[in-house]
PDB file of C-alpha atoms in Angstrom:
ATOM      1  CA  MET A 282      -4.712  -6.009  15.680  1.00  0.00           C
ATOM      2  CA  PRO A 283      -4.393  -3.319  13.279  1.00  0.00           C
ATOM      3  CA  THR A 284      -7.822  -3.698  10.178  1.00  0.00           C
ATOM      4  CA  GLN A 285      -5.034  -4.135   6.321  1.00  0.00           C
ATOM      5  CA  PRO A 286      -5.851  -1.478   3.952  1.00  0.00           C
ATOM      6  CA  GLU A 287      -7.561  -3.596   1.403  1.00  0.00           C
ATOM      7  CA  HIS A 288      -5.060  -2.379  -0.528  1.00  0.00           C
ATOM      8  CA  GLN A 289      -2.684  -4.513   0.833  1.00  0.00           C
ATOM      9  CA  GLN A 290      -6.345  -7.838   0.754  1.00  0.00           C
ATOM     10  CA  LEU A 291      -6.305  -7.555  -2.502  1.00  0.00           C
ATOM     11  CA  ALA A 292      -2.309  -8.146  -3.152  1.00  0.00           C
ATOM     12  CA  GLU A 293      -2.172 -10.445  -0.574  1.00  0.00           C
ATOM     13  CA  THR A 294      -5.221 -12.218  -1.773  1.00  0.00           C
ATOM     14  CA  LEU A 295      -3.748 -11.896  -5.394  1.00  0.00           C
ATOM     15  CA  ILE A 296      -0.797 -13.853  -4.212  1.00  0.00           C
ATOM     16  CA  GLU A 297      -2.768 -17.148  -2.295  1.00  0.00           C
ATOM     17  CA  ALA A 298      -4.818 -17.235  -5.428  1.00  0.00           C
ATOM     18  CA  TYR A 299      -1.192 -17.040  -7.697  1.00  0.00           C
ATOM     19  CA  LEU A 300       0.507 -19.405  -5.466  1.00  0.00           C
ATOM     20  CA  ALA A 301      -2.923 -22.133  -5.972  1.00  0.00           C
ATOM     21  CA  SER A 302      -2.790 -21.071  -9.880  1.00  0.00           C
ATOM     22  CA  VAL A 303       1.639 -21.957 -10.112  1.00  0.00           C
ATOM     23  CA  VAL A 304       0.981 -25.477  -8.004  1.00  0.00           C
ATOM     24  CA  ALA A 305      -2.159 -26.392 -10.321  1.00  0.00           C
ATOM     25  CA  GLU A 306      -0.290 -25.817 -13.436  1.00  0.00           C
ATOM     26  CA  SER A 307       2.568 -27.664 -12.322  1.00  0.00           C
ATOM     27  CA  HIS A 308       0.731 -30.111 -11.242  1.00  0.00           C
ATOM     28  CA  GLU A 309      -0.983 -30.428 -15.196  1.00  0.00           C
ATOM     29  CA  LEU A 310       3.046 -30.661 -16.569  1.00  0.00           C
ATOM     30  CA  VAL A 311       3.979 -33.878 -13.591  1.00  0.00           C
ATOM     31  CA  ASP A 312       0.938 -35.261 -14.640  1.00  0.00           C
ATOM     32  CA  PRO A 313      -0.799 -34.531 -17.711  1.00  0.00           C
ATOM     33  CA  PRO A 314      -4.875 -35.119 -18.500  1.00  0.00           C
ATOM     34  CA  THR A 315      -4.808 -38.355 -20.097  1.00  0.00           C
ATOM     35  CA  SER A 316      -7.095 -38.050 -23.847  1.00  0.00           C
ATOM     36  CA  SER A 317      -8.876 -40.924 -26.323  1.00  0.00           C
ATOM     37  CA  SER A 318      -6.324 -42.070 -29.288  1.00  0.00           C
ATOM     38  CA  SER A 319      -9.415 -41.435 -32.188  1.00  0.00           C
ATOM     39  CA  ASP A 320      -7.411 -39.666 -34.367  1.00  0.00           C
ATOM     40  CA  SER A 321     -10.667 -36.464 -34.349  1.00  0.00           C
ATOM     41  CA  ASP A 322      -9.203 -36.322 -30.536  1.00  0.00           C
ATOM     42  CA  TYR A 323      -5.258 -35.512 -31.319  1.00  0.00           C
ATOM     43  CA  HIS A 324      -7.391 -33.644 -34.042  1.00  0.00           C
ATOM     44  CA  SER A 325      -9.064 -31.289 -31.678  1.00  0.00           C
ATOM     45  CA  ASN A 326      -6.950 -31.734 -28.742  1.00  0.00           C
ATOM     46  CA  SER A 327      -4.452 -31.034 -30.556  1.00  0.00           C
ATOM     47  CA  THR A 328      -5.920 -26.797 -32.163  1.00  0.00           C
ATOM     48  CA  ALA A 329      -7.065 -26.113 -28.952  1.00  0.00           C
ATOM     49  CA  SER A 330      -4.035 -26.828 -27.741  1.00  0.00           C
ATOM     50  CA  SER A 331      -2.509 -24.453 -30.460  1.00  0.00           C
ATOM     51  CA  HIS A 332      -5.052 -22.153 -29.459  1.00  0.00           C
ATOM     52  CA  ASP A 333      -4.874 -22.663 -25.756  1.00  0.00           C
ATOM     53  CA  GLU A 334      -0.495 -21.218 -26.413  1.00  0.00           C
ATOM     54  CA  SER A 335      -1.557 -17.415 -27.324  1.00  0.00           C
ATOM     55  CA  LEU A 336      -3.636 -17.534 -24.025  1.00  0.00           C
ATOM     56  CA  PRO A 337      -1.818 -16.538 -20.324  1.00  0.00           C
ATOM     57  CA  THR A 338      -2.100 -19.266 -18.402  1.00  0.00           C
ATOM     58  CA  PRO A 339      -4.432 -17.972 -15.091  1.00  0.00           C
ATOM     59  CA  SER A 340      -1.003 -17.703 -12.945  1.00  0.00           C
ATOM     60  CA  GLU A 341       0.895 -15.237 -16.229  1.00  0.00           C
ATOM     61  CA  SER A 342      -2.874 -12.882 -15.948  1.00  0.00           C
ATOM     62  CA  ILE A 343      -2.519 -13.225 -12.298  1.00  0.00           C
ATOM     63  CA  LEU A 344       1.056 -11.219 -12.469  1.00  0.00           C
ATOM     64  CA  GLY A 345      -0.146  -8.799 -14.892  1.00  0.00           C
ATOM     65  CA  MET A 346      -3.410  -8.383 -11.975  1.00  0.00           C
ATOM     66  CA  LEU A 347      -0.516  -8.391  -9.324  1.00  0.00           C
ATOM     67  CA  GLY A 348       1.844  -5.348 -11.348  1.00  0.00           C
ATOM     68  CA  THR A 349      -0.920  -3.106 -12.126  1.00  0.00           C
ATOM     69  CA  LEU A 350      -2.707  -3.406  -8.611  1.00  0.00           C
ATOM     70  CA  TYR A 351       1.144  -2.833  -7.049  1.00  0.00           C
ATOM     71  CA  SER A 352       1.888   0.559  -9.601  1.00  0.00           C
ATOM     72  CA  ARG A 353      -1.919   2.478  -8.132  1.00  0.00           C
ATOM     73  CA  ARG A 354      -1.357   4.435  -4.444  1.00  0.00           C
ATOM     74  CA  TYR A 355      -5.259   4.044  -4.670  1.00  0.00           C
ATOM     75  CA  LEU A 356      -7.786   1.732  -5.759  1.00  0.00           C
ATOM     76  CA  VAL A 357     -10.354   3.882  -6.136  1.00  0.00           C
ATOM     77  CA  GLU A 358      -9.492   8.441  -6.728  1.00  0.00           C
ATOM     78  CA  HIS A 359      -8.201  10.840  -3.557  1.00  0.00           C
ATOM     79  CA  GLN A 360      -9.560  14.497  -4.197  1.00  0.00           C
ATOM     80  CA  PRO A 361      -6.200  16.500  -2.299  1.00  0.00           C
ATOM     81  CA  ILE A 362      -7.129  17.930   0.827  1.00  0.00           C
ATOM     82  CA  LEU A 363      -6.036  21.508   0.489  1.00  0.00           C
ATOM     83  CA  LYS A 364      -3.565  22.936   3.473  1.00  0.00           C
ATOM     84  CA  SER A 365      -2.286  25.512   4.891  1.00  0.00           C
ATOM     85  CA  GLY A 366      -0.773  27.684   7.911  1.00  0.00           C
ATOM     86  CA  GLY A 367      -4.422  27.833   9.572  1.00  0.00           C
ATOM     87  CA  ASN A 368      -4.539  23.465   9.724  1.00  0.00           C
ATOM     88  CA  LEU A 369      -0.652  24.063  11.760  1.00  0.00           C
ATOM     89  CA  ARG A 370      -2.095  25.388  14.412  1.00  0.00           C
ATOM     90  CA  LEU A 371      -5.547  24.055  14.728  1.00  0.00           C
ATOM     91  CA  LEU A 372      -3.689  21.080  15.265  1.00  0.00           C
ATOM     92  CA  LEU A 373      -1.253  22.544  17.906  1.00  0.00           C
ATOM     93  CA  MET A 374      -3.815  24.672  19.143  1.00  0.00           C
ATOM     94  CA  GLU A 375      -6.728  22.947  18.864  1.00  0.00           C
ATOM     95  CA  TRP A 376      -7.179  19.195  18.844  1.00  0.00           C
ATOM     96  CA  LYS A 377      -3.833  18.030  20.972  1.00  0.00           C
ATOM     97  CA  HIS A 378      -5.184  19.424  23.923  1.00  0.00           C
ATOM     98  CA  ASN A 379      -9.251  19.131  22.550  1.00  0.00           C
ATOM     99  CA  ARG A 380      -8.816  16.016  20.331  1.00  0.00           C
ATOM    100  CA  PRO A 381      -6.120  13.767  20.636  1.00  0.00           C
ATOM    101  CA  GLU A 382      -7.306  10.562  18.630  1.00  0.00           C
ATOM    102  CA  ILE A 383      -7.230  13.874  15.232  1.00  0.00           C
ATOM    103  CA  PHE A 384      -4.318  14.864  16.380  1.00  0.00           C
ATOM    104  CA  TRP A 385      -3.029  10.905  16.611  1.00  0.00           C
ATOM    105  CA  ALA A 386      -4.474  10.682  12.737  1.00  0.00           C
ATOM    106  CA  HIS A 387      -1.878  13.823  11.744  1.00  0.00           C
ATOM    107  CA  VAL A 388       1.206  12.494  13.518  1.00  0.00           C
ATOM    108  CA  ARG A 389       0.936   9.580  14.332  1.00  0.00           C
ATOM    109  CA  ILE A 390       2.019  10.256  18.556  1.00  0.00           C
ATOM    110  CA  THR A 391       0.129  10.521  21.340  1.00  0.00           C
ATOM    111  CA  PRO A 392      -0.462  14.268  22.498  1.00  0.00           C
ATOM    112  CA  GLU A 393       1.352  13.255  25.712  1.00  0.00           C
ATOM    113  CA  CYS A 394       4.270  11.770  23.587  1.00  0.00           C
ATOM    114  CA  PHE A 395       4.964  14.982  20.881  1.00  0.00           C
ATOM    115  CA  ASP A 396       4.654  17.367  24.301  1.00  0.00           C
ATOM    116  CA  VAL A 397       8.685  14.895  25.522  1.00  0.00           C
ATOM    117  CA  LEU A 398       9.531  14.609  22.210  1.00  0.00           C
ATOM    118  CA  LEU A 399       9.680  18.164  21.121  1.00  0.00           C
ATOM    119  CA  ALA A 400      11.142  19.299  24.879  1.00  0.00           C
ATOM    120  CA  ALA A 401      14.470  16.091  23.680  1.00  0.00           C
ATOM    121  CA  LEU A 402      14.460  18.134  20.824  1.00  0.00           C
ATOM    122  CA  GLN A 403      13.712  21.685  21.332  1.00  0.00           C
ATOM    123  CA  LEU A 404      17.185  22.536  22.859  1.00  0.00           C
ATOM    124  CA  ASP A 405      19.484  21.023  20.036  1.00  0.00           C
ATOM    125  CA  PRO A 406      21.451  24.074  18.433  1.00  0.00           C
ATOM    126  CA  VAL A 407      20.001  22.960  14.876  1.00  0.00           C
ATOM    127  CA  PHE A 408      17.170  24.281  16.154  1.00  0.00           C
ATOM    128  CA  GLN A 409      19.076  27.600  17.496  1.00  0.00           C
ATOM    129  CA  ASN A 410      18.380  30.573  14.932  1.00  0.00           C
ATOM    130  CA  GLN A 411      22.036  32.374  15.132  1.00  0.00           C
ATOM    131  CA  SER A 412      20.038  34.533  11.370  1.00  0.00           C
ATOM    132  CA  ASN A 413      17.638  37.498  11.132  1.00  0.00           C
ATOM    133  CA  VAL A 414      15.356  34.738   8.617  1.00  0.00           C
ATOM    134  CA  PRO A 415      12.372  33.925  11.605  1.00  0.00           C
ATOM    135  CA  GLN A 416      12.902  30.008  11.881  1.00  0.00           C
ATOM    136  CA  MET A 417       9.600  28.023  12.091  1.00  0.00           C
ATOM    137  CA  ALA A 418       8.472  27.368  16.149  1.00  0.00           C
ATOM    138  CA  VAL A 419      10.310  24.037  17.172  1.00  0.00           C
ATOM    139  CA  ASP A 420       6.256  22.004  17.893  1.00  0.00           C
ATOM    140  CA  ALA A 421       4.925  23.537  13.743  1.00  0.00           C
ATOM    141  CA  GLN A 422       8.568  21.957  12.788  1.00  0.00           C
ATOM    142  CA  LEU A 423       8.506  18.981  14.528  1.00  0.00           C
ATOM    143  CA  ALA A 424       4.443  18.432  13.717  1.00  0.00           C
ATOM    144  CA  ILE A 425       5.129  18.002   9.933  1.00  0.00           C
ATOM    145  CA  THR A 426       7.963  16.693  10.322  1.00  0.00           C
ATOM    146  CA  LEU A 427       6.283  13.747  11.798  1.00  0.00           C
TER     147      LEU A 427
END
């Protein structure tokens, strides 16, 4: 079974916590906690209640965290990877033949599947250039697309 990205794991944990807090809050609304009938308790409860109304509920806090999580692509900042035509040549000439696991990590298909797909597409008229403008090789176009 494939591993889940940390981002997805955190999202699922927050969703579970949100659902649990909504259930707890709904139980509290249906069956509120009982308090003693003394005036001092009533006064302190009403003060606490008015103070609590300004604070977000746990479910509202969790929704805020989910919103923040979904507004970010990464949990930690990533450094850009420099790319050049050399990388494409390395992918198609070296990694495809000698390091299929690296090839797969880049294009998400095996070298064998890539070759079958390339053979099926290579003769398509879309890849036939009838002009004087040079066109990139079909295998390079396919690798970029994948």
